[in-house]
Every structure is written in structure tokens, then in C-alpha cells.
Amino acid sequence: MAMICIRNTHLEDLHAGTVPITRTGDYSDVWVIDATGRKIPWFEAAHIDDVQMAGLMRDIINRLFTFHMKSDDPGFREDLDRWMAIAGKWDDPVLDQAFLE
């Protein structure tokens, strides 16, 4: 479901672009300079704004809704079978204990 409903959404747009280089390996040496000249440490800078987040959530919610509404459709099931071949290359999922609490 994650691959079908989350990949190829606005998430791909957010992922596109130049990845900053870090010599320390933890990005403590990377800064964002905004239009006012503020120098913001990488981990303190927001990486997406509210509009981008809303668009991403809309995409994901619509795809999850469509997935559930079409899950009994034979044509949709055939598409899922093709995607499952790719999903087999991903790591096995684990239960998220924090989500369960």
C-alpha cells in the first residue's frame, strides 16, 4: 500500500533537488540561508511548508481512499499484482510500537 499510495505523489517533488553535502556526516555543518540573511542550522529548518504538506496529505489520503474503494476490482487487482513484484525487493515491515500505544 505504501508504494502504491505514497510513492509518485507530491513526496517525489519534495525529494527532488540537490542534496546538500555534509563533511561531518550528520549535517551539523550544513546551513540554510533565508531571504533575510538568517543562517539556520539544517536540522532547525523546516524542509516543507504548510502548503506542500497539505498537498502531500491530500495526495496520500486520496490514494488510500481509492485503494480501498477499488480493492475488489479485478483490473485494479491485476495492477496490484504487478506492483507486488517490485514491493518484494523492499525490507519486510515491522510493527511500529509507538503507533500501537
GROMACS .gro file of C-alpha atoms in nm:
model
  101
    1MET     CA    1   0.000   0.000   0.000
    2ALA     CA    2   0.279   0.242   0.085
    3MET     CA    3   0.447   0.200  -0.253
    4ILE     CA    4   0.122   0.237  -0.445
    5CYS     CA    5  -0.039   0.510  -0.234
    6ILE     CA    6   0.258   0.721  -0.127
    7ARG     CA    7   0.522   0.690  -0.397
    8ASN     CA    8   0.472   0.909  -0.705
    9THR     CA    9   0.281   1.172  -0.505
   10HIS     CA   10   0.397   1.523  -0.409
   11LEU     CA   11   0.652   1.337  -0.196
   12GLU     CA   12   0.859   1.283  -0.512
   13ASP     CA   13   0.859   1.661  -0.574
   14LEU     CA   14   0.982   1.719  -0.218
   15HIS     CA   15   1.253   1.457  -0.266
   16ALA     CA   16   1.374   1.608  -0.593
   17GLY     CA   17   1.651   1.863  -0.594
   18THR     CA   18   2.006   1.898  -0.477
   19VAL     CA   19   2.101   1.712  -0.161
   20PRO     CA   20   2.346   1.918   0.046
   21ILE     CA   21   2.692   1.781   0.109
   22THR     CA   22   2.792   1.716   0.468
   23ARG     CA   23   3.152   1.651   0.566
   24THR     CA   24   3.059   1.558   0.924
   25GLY     CA   25   2.805   1.300   0.809
   26ASP     CA   26   2.535   1.434   1.042
   27TYR     CA   27   2.454   1.764   0.861
   28SER     CA   28   2.572   1.971   1.158
   29ASP     CA   29   2.792   2.154   0.906
   30VAL     CA   30   2.502   2.244   0.673
   31TRP     CA   31   2.313   2.572   0.697
   32VAL     CA   32   2.017   2.728   0.520
   33ILE     CA   33   2.041   3.098   0.441
   34ASP     CA   34   1.695   3.253   0.401
   35ALA     CA   35   1.594   3.565   0.209
   36THR     CA   36   1.653   3.787   0.514
   37GLY     CA   37   2.006   3.653   0.560
   38ARG     CA   38   1.927   3.435   0.862
   39LYS     CA   39   2.165   3.139   0.889
   40ILE     CA   40   1.955   2.841   1.006
   41PRO     CA   41   2.110   2.507   1.105
   42TRP     CA   42   1.990   2.227   0.871
   43PHE     CA   43   1.802   2.040   1.145
   44GLU     CA   44   1.623   2.354   1.266
   45ALA     CA   45   1.499   2.450   0.919
   46ALA     CA   46   1.156   2.332   0.804
   47HIS     CA   47   1.206   2.129   0.489
   48ILE     CA   48   0.848   2.161   0.363
   49ASP     CA   49   0.594   2.436   0.419
   50ASP     CA   50   0.226   2.406   0.517
   51VAL     CA   51   0.103   2.424   0.157
   52GLN     CA   52   0.338   2.144   0.049
   53MET     CA   53   0.237   1.933   0.350
   54ALA     CA   54  -0.133   1.983   0.275
   55GLY     CA   55  -0.080   1.881  -0.089
   56LEU     CA   56   0.113   1.572   0.014
   57MET     CA   57  -0.150   1.467   0.266
   58ARG     CA   58  -0.428   1.523   0.010
   59ASP     CA   59  -0.246   1.302  -0.242
   60ILE     CA   60  -0.190   1.024   0.012
   61ILE     CA   61  -0.544   1.035   0.151
   62ASN     CA   62  -0.696   1.027  -0.199
   63ARG     CA   63  -0.476   0.733  -0.298
   64LEU     CA   64  -0.554   0.539   0.020
   65PHE     CA   65  -0.926   0.603  -0.033
   66THR     CA   66  -0.902   0.493  -0.398
   67PHE     CA   67  -0.702   0.184  -0.298
   68HIS     CA   68  -0.971   0.074  -0.055
   69MET     CA   69  -1.261   0.159  -0.287
   70LYS     CA   70  -1.106  -0.029  -0.582
   71SER     CA   71  -0.956  -0.325  -0.395
   72ASP     CA   72  -1.230  -0.562  -0.521
   73ASP     CA   73  -1.199  -0.451  -0.886
   74PRO     CA   74  -1.033  -0.730  -1.094
   75GLY     CA   75  -0.846  -0.479  -1.316
   76PHE     CA   76  -0.711  -0.298  -1.013
   77ARG     CA   77  -0.606  -0.633  -0.860
   78GLU     CA   78  -0.404  -0.707  -1.176
   79ASP     CA   79  -0.223  -0.375  -1.138
   80LEU     CA   80  -0.153  -0.458  -0.772
   81ASP     CA   81  -0.001  -0.792  -0.871
   82ARG     CA   82   0.246  -0.612  -1.100
   83TRP     CA   83   0.340  -0.370  -0.819
   84MET     CA   84   0.387  -0.657  -0.575
   85ALA     CA   85   0.681  -0.785  -0.780
   86ILE     CA   86   0.859  -0.458  -0.707
   87ALA     CA   87   0.748  -0.449  -0.343
   88GLY     CA   88   0.919  -0.786  -0.288
   89LYS     CA   89   1.253  -0.602  -0.309
   90TRP     CA   90   1.170  -0.380  -0.011
   91ASP     CA   91   1.258  -0.456   0.351
   92ASP     CA   92   0.999  -0.654   0.544
   93PRO     CA   93   0.776  -0.429   0.755
   94VAL     CA   94   0.784  -0.431   1.135
   95LEU     CA   95   0.519  -0.328   1.383
   96ASP     CA   96   0.551   0.032   1.497
   97GLN     CA   97   0.521   0.000   1.874
   98ALA     CA   98   0.479   0.375   1.929
   99PHE     CA   99   0.182   0.373   1.692
  100LEU     CA  100   0.025   0.082   1.880
  101GLU     CA  101   0.042   0.258   2.218
   0.00000   0.00000   0.00000
